[in-house]
mmCIF file of C-alpha atoms in Angstrom:
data_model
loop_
_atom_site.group_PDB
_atom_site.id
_atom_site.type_symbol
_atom_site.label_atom_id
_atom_site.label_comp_id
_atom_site.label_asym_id
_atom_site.label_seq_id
_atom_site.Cartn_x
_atom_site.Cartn_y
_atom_site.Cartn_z
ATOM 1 C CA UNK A 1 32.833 72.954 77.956
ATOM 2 C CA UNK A 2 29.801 71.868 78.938
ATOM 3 C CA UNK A 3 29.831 67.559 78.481
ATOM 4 C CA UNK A 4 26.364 67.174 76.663
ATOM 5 C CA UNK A 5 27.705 69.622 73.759
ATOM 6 C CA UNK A 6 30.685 67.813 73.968
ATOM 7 C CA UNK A 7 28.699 64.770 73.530
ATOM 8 C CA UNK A 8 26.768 66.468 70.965
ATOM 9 C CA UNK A 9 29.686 67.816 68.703
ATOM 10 C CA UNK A 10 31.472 64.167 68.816
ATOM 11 C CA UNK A 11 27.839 63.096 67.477
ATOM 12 C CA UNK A 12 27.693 65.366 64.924
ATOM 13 C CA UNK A 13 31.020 64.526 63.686
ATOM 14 C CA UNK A 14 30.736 61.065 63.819
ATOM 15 C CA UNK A 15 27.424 61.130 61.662
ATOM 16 C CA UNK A 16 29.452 63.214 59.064
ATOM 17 C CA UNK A 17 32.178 60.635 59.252
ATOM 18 C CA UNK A 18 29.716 58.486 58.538
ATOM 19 C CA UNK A 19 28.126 59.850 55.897
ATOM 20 C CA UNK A 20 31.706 60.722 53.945
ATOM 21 C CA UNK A 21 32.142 57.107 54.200
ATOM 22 C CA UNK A 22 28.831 56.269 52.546
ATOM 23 C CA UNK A 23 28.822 58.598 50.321
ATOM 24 C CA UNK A 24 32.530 57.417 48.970
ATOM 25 C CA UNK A 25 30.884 53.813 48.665
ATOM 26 C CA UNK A 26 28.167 54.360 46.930
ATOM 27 C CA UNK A 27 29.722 56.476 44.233
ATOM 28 C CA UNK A 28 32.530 53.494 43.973
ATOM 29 C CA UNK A 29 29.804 51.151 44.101
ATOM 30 C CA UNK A 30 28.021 53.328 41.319
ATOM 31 C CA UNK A 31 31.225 53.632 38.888
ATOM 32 C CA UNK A 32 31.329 49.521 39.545
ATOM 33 C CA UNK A 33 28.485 48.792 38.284
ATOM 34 C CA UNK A 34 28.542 51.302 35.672
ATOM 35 C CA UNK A 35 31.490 49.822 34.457
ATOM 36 C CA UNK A 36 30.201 46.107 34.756
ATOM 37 C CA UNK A 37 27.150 47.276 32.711
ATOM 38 C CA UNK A 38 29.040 48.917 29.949
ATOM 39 C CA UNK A 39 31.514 45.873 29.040
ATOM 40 C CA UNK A 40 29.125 43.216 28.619
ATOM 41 C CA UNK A 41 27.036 46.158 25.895
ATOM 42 C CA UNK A 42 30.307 46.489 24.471
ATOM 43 C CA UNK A 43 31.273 43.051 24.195
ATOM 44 C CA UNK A 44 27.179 42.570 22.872
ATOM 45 C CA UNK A 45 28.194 45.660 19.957
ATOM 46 C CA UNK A 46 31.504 44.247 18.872
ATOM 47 C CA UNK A 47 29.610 40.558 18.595
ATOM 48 C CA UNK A 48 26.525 42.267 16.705
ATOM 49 C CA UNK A 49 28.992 44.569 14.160
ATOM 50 C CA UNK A 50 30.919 41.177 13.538
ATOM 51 C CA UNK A 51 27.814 39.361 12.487
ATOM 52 C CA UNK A 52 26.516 42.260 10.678
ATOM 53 C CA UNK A 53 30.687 42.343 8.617
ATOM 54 C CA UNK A 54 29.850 38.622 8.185
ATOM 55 C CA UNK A 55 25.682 38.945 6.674
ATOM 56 C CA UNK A 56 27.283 41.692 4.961
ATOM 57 C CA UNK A 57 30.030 39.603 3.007
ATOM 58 C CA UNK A 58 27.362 36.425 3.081
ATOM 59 C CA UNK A 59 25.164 38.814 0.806
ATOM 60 C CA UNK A 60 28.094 39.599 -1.451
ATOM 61 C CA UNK A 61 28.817 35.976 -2.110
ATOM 62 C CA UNK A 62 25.243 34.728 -2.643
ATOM 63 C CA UNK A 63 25.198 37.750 -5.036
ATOM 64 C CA UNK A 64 28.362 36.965 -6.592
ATOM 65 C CA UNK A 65 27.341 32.932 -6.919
ATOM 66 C CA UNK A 66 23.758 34.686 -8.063
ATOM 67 C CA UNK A 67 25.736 36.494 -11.215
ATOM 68 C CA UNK A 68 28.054 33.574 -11.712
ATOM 69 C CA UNK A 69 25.132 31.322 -12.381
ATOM 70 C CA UNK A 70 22.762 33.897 -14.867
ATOM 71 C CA UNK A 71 26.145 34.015 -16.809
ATOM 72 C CA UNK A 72 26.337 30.143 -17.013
ATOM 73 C CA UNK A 73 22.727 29.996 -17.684
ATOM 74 C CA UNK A 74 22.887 32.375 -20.742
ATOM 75 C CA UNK A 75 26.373 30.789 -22.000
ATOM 76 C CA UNK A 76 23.865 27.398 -22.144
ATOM 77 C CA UNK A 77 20.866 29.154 -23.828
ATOM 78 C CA UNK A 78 23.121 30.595 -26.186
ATOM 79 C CA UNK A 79 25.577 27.098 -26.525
ATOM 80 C CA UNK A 80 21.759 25.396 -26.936
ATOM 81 C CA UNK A 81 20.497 27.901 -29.035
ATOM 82 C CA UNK A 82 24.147 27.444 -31.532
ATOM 83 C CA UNK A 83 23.292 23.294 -31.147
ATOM 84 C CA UNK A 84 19.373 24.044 -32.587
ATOM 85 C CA UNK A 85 20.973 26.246 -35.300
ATOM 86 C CA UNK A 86 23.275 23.652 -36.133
ATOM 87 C CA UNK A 87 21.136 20.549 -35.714
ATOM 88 C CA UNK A 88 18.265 22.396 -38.046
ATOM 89 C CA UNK A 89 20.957 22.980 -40.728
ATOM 90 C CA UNK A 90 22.062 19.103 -40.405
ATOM 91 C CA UNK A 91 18.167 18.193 -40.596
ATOM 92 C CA UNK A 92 17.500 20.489 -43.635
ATOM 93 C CA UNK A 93 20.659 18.997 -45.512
ATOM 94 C CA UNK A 94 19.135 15.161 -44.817
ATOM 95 C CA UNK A 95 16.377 16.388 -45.979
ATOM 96 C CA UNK A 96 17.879 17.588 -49.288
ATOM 97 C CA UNK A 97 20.053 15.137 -49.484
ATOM 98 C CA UNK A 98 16.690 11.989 -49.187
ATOM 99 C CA UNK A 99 15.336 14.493 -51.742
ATOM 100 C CA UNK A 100 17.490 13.693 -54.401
ATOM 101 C CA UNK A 101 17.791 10.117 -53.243
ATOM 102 C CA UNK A 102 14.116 9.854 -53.964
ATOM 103 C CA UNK A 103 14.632 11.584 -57.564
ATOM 104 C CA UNK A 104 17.258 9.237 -58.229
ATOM 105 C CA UNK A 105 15.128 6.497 -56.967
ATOM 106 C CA UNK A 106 12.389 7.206 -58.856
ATOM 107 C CA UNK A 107 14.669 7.928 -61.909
ATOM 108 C CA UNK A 108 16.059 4.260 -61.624
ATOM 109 C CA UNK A 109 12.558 2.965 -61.487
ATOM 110 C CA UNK A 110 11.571 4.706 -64.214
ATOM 111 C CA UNK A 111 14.328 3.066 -66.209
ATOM 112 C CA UNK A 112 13.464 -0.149 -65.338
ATOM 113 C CA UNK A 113 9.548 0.180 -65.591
ATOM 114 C CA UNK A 114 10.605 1.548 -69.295
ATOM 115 C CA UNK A 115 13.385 -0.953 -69.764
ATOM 116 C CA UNK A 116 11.618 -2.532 -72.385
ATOM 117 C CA UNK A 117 11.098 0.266 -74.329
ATOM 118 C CA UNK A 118 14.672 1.277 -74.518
ATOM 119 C CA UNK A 119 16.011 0.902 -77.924
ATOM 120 C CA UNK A 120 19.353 0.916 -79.945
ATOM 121 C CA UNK A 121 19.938 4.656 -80.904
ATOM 122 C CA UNK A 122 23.605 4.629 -81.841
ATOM 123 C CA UNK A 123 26.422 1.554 -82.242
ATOM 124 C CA UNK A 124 30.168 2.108 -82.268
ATOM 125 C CA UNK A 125 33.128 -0.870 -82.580
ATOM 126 C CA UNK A 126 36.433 -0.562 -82.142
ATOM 127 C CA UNK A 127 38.978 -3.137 -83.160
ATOM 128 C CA UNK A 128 42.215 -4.311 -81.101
ATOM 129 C CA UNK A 129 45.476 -5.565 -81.783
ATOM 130 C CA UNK A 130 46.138 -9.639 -80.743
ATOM 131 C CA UNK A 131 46.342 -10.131 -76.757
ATOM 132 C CA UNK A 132 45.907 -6.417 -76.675
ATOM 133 C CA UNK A 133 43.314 -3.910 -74.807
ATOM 134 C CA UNK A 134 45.254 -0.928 -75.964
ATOM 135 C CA UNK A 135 43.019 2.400 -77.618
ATOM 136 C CA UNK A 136 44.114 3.549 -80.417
ATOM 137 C CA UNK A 137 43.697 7.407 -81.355
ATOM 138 C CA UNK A 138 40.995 6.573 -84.051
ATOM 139 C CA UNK A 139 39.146 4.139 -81.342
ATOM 140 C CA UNK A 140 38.964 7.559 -79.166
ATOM 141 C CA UNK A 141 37.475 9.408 -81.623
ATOM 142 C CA UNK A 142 34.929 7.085 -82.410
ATOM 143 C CA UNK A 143 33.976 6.636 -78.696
ATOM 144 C CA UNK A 144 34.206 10.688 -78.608
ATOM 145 C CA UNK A 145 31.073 10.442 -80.979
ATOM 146 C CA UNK A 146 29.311 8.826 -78.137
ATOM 147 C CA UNK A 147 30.130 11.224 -75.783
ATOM 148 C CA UNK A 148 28.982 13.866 -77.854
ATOM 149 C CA UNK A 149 25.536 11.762 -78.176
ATOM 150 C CA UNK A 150 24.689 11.318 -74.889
ATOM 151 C CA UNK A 151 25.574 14.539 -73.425
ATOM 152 C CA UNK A 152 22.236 15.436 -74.742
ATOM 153 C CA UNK A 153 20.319 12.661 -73.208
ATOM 154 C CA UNK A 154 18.749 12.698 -69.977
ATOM 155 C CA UNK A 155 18.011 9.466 -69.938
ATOM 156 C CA UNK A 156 19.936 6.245 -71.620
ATOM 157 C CA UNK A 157 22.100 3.299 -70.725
ATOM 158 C CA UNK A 158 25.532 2.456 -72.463
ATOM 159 C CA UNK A 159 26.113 -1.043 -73.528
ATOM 160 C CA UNK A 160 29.872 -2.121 -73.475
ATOM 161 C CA UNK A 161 30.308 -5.739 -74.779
ATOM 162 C CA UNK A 162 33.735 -7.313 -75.253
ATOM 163 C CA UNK A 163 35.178 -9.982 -77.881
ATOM 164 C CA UNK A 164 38.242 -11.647 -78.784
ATOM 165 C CA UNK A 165 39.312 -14.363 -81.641
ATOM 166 C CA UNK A 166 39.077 -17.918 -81.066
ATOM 167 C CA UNK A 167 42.797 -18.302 -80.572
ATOM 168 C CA UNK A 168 43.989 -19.247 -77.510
ATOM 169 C CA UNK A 169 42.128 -20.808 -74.225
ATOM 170 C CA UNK A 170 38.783 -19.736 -73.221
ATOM 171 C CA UNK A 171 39.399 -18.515 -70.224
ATOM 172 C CA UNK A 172 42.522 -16.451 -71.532
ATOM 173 C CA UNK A 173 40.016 -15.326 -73.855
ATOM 174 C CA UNK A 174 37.575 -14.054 -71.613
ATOM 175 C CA UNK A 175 39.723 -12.313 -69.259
ATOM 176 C CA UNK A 176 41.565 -10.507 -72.702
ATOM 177 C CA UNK A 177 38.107 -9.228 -73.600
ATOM 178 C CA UNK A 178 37.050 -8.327 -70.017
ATOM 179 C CA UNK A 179 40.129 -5.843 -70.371
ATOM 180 C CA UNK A 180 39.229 -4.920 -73.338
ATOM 181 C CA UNK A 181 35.906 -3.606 -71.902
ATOM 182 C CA UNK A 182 37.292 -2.134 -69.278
ATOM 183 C CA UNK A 183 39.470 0.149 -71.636
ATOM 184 C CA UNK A 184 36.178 1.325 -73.540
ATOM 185 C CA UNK A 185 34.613 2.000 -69.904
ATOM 186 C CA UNK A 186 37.732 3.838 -68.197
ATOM 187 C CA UNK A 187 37.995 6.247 -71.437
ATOM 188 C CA UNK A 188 34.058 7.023 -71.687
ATOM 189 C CA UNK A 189 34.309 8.009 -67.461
ATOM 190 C CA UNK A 190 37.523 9.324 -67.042
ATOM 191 C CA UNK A 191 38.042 11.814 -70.391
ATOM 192 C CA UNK A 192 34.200 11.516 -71.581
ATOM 193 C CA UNK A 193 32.614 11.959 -68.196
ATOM 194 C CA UNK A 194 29.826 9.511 -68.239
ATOM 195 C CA UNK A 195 28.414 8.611 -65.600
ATOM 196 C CA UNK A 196 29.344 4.763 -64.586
ATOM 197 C CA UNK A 197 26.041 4.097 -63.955
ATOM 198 C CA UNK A 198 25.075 4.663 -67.011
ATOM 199 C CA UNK A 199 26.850 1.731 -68.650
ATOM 200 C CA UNK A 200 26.888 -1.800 -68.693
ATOM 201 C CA UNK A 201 29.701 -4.047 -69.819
ATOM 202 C CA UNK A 202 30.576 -7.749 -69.931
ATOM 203 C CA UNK A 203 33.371 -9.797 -71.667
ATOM 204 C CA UNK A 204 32.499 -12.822 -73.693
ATOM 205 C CA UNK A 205 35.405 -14.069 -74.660
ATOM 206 C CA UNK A 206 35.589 -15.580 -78.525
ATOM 207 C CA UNK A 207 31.126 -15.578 -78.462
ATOM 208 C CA UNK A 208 29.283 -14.187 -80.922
ATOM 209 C CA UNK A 209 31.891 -14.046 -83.334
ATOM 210 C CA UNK A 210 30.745 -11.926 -86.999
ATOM 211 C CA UNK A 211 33.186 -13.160 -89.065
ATOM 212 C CA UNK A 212 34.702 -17.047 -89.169
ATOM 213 C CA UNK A 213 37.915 -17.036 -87.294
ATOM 214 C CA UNK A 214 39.468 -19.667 -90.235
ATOM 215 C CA UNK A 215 40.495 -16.190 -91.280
ATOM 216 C CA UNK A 216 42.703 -13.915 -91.135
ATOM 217 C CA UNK A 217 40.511 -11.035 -91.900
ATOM 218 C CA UNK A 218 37.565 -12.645 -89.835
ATOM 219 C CA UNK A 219 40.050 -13.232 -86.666
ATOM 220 C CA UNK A 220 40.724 -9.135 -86.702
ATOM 221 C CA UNK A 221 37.166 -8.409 -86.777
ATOM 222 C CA UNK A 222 35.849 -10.909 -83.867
ATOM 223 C CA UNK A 223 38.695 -8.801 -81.795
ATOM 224 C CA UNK A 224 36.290 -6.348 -80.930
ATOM 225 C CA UNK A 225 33.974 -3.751 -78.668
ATOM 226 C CA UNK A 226 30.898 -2.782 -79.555
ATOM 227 C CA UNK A 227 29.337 0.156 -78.086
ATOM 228 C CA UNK A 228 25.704 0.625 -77.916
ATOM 229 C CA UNK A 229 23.314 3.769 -76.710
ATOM 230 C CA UNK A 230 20.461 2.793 -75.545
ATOM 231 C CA UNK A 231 17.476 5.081 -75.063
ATOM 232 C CA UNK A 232 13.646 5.304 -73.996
ATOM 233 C CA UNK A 233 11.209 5.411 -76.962
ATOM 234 C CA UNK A 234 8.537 7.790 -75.644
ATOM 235 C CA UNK A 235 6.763 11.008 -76.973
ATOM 236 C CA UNK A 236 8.854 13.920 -76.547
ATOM 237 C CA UNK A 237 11.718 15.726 -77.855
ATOM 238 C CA UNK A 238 14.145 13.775 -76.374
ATOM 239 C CA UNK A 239 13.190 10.612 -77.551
ATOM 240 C CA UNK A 240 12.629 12.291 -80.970
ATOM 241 C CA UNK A 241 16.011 13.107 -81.017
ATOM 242 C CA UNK A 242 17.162 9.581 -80.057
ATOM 243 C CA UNK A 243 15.128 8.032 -82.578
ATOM 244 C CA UNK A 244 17.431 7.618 -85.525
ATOM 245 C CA UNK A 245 18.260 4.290 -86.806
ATOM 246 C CA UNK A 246 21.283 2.839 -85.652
ATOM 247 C CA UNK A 247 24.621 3.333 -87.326
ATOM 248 C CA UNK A 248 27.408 1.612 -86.406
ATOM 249 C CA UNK A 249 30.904 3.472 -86.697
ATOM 250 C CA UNK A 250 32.999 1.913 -89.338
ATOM 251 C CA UNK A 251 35.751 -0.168 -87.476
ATOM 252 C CA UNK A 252 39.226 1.298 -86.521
ATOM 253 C CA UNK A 253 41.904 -1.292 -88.272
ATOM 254 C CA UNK A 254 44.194 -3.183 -85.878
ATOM 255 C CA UNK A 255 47.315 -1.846 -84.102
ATOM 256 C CA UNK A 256 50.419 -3.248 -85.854
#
């Protein structure tokens, strides 16, 4: 063969040699940097989906804290709306209850403006046994009288006044007739149900005696308590009906 194809051919094959070779690279070189490309996106996607898992789960918390705190917020309107209710009722029972402390008020000041006008309207006396402050059943019915009296009233005061005999010391004396007063008092309250404040009471010992204590007789009659009704004397009904003259019970004889 002739040497310049020979030299030819070896050219020709050399240059495809050549061009295999390159060709191999570059496609290696290719899938390289294909592949280099595609893990760092991938990487970037699995970073971006994470963030998006955590916004996602952020959301569902601030929405969860969101609904946590309109529940709290209407538990308190409706635990401040209960406290109103309650504090208007508490405000609207003062209020009632300074209205009848006014009435009262003005009641008691009524009394006393009218105090003098107050006059005896009925007078009972009951009689005790000596260092006694025992009732008897007639001294109950006699201070039953009263009770029946007054029930009618709306306004009077009860005078309670309590005596003894001059025997024994004074100071015996006045505590046996402070007793003795008491007695009158705790019956009227307790089984007549007059008010306490109605009535008035005092001991005085052997004072003011009505009969003379040389006697017998006259010692049983000083042992004593007189009941009084007092009421207003103005126009009315009610102080036409409390008008009468007074008229003292007859006296209950002494417990044996």
């Amino acid at each position: 063969m002739n040497p310049m194809k020979l030299s030819k051919l070896a050219a020709v094959g050399l240059a495809a040699v050549v061009m295999g070779t390159v060709g191999c690279a570059t496609k290696k070189y290719v899938h390289q940097s294909v592949d280099q490309g595609v893990q760092p996106l991938q990487v970037g996607l699995n970073k971006t989906n994470q963030q998006v898992s955590q916004n996602g789960q952020q959301i569902k918390d601030v929405d969860r804290r969101a609904e946590a705190g309109i529940s709290n917020a209407q538990n308190s309107a409706e635990q401040a709306g209960q406290a109103a209710k309650a504090a208007d009722q508490h405000a609207q029972s003062a209020q009632q209850t300074a209205e009848k402390g006014v009435s009262a008020a003005n009641e008691a000041q009524e009394m006393v403006s009218n105090i003098d006008n107050y006059k005896p309207s009925q007078q009972a006396s009951v009689l005790f046994a000596i260092n006694k402050s025992t009732l008897t059943a007639q001294d109950k019915q006699h201070l039953d009288n009263i009770v029946q009296t007054v029930k009618s009233l709306k306004h009077y005061v009860i005078q309670v006044r309590g005596y003894t005999d001059s025997t024994g010391p004074k100071s015996l004396n006045i505590h046996l007739s402070e007793q003795r007063a008491n007695a009158v008092v705790r019956y009227l309250t307790l089984d007549g149900n007059v008010p306490l404040v109605r009535i008035y009471s005092l001991g005085y010992g052997e004072a003011a005696a009505v009969n003379p204590n040389t006697t017998r007789k006259g010692r049983k009659l000083n042992r004593r308590v007189d009941v009084t009704v007092f009421v207003p004397q103005m126009p009315g009904a009610e102080a036409q009906s409390a008008q009468a003259q007074p008229q003292p019970s007859p006296a209950a004889p002494p417990t044996q």
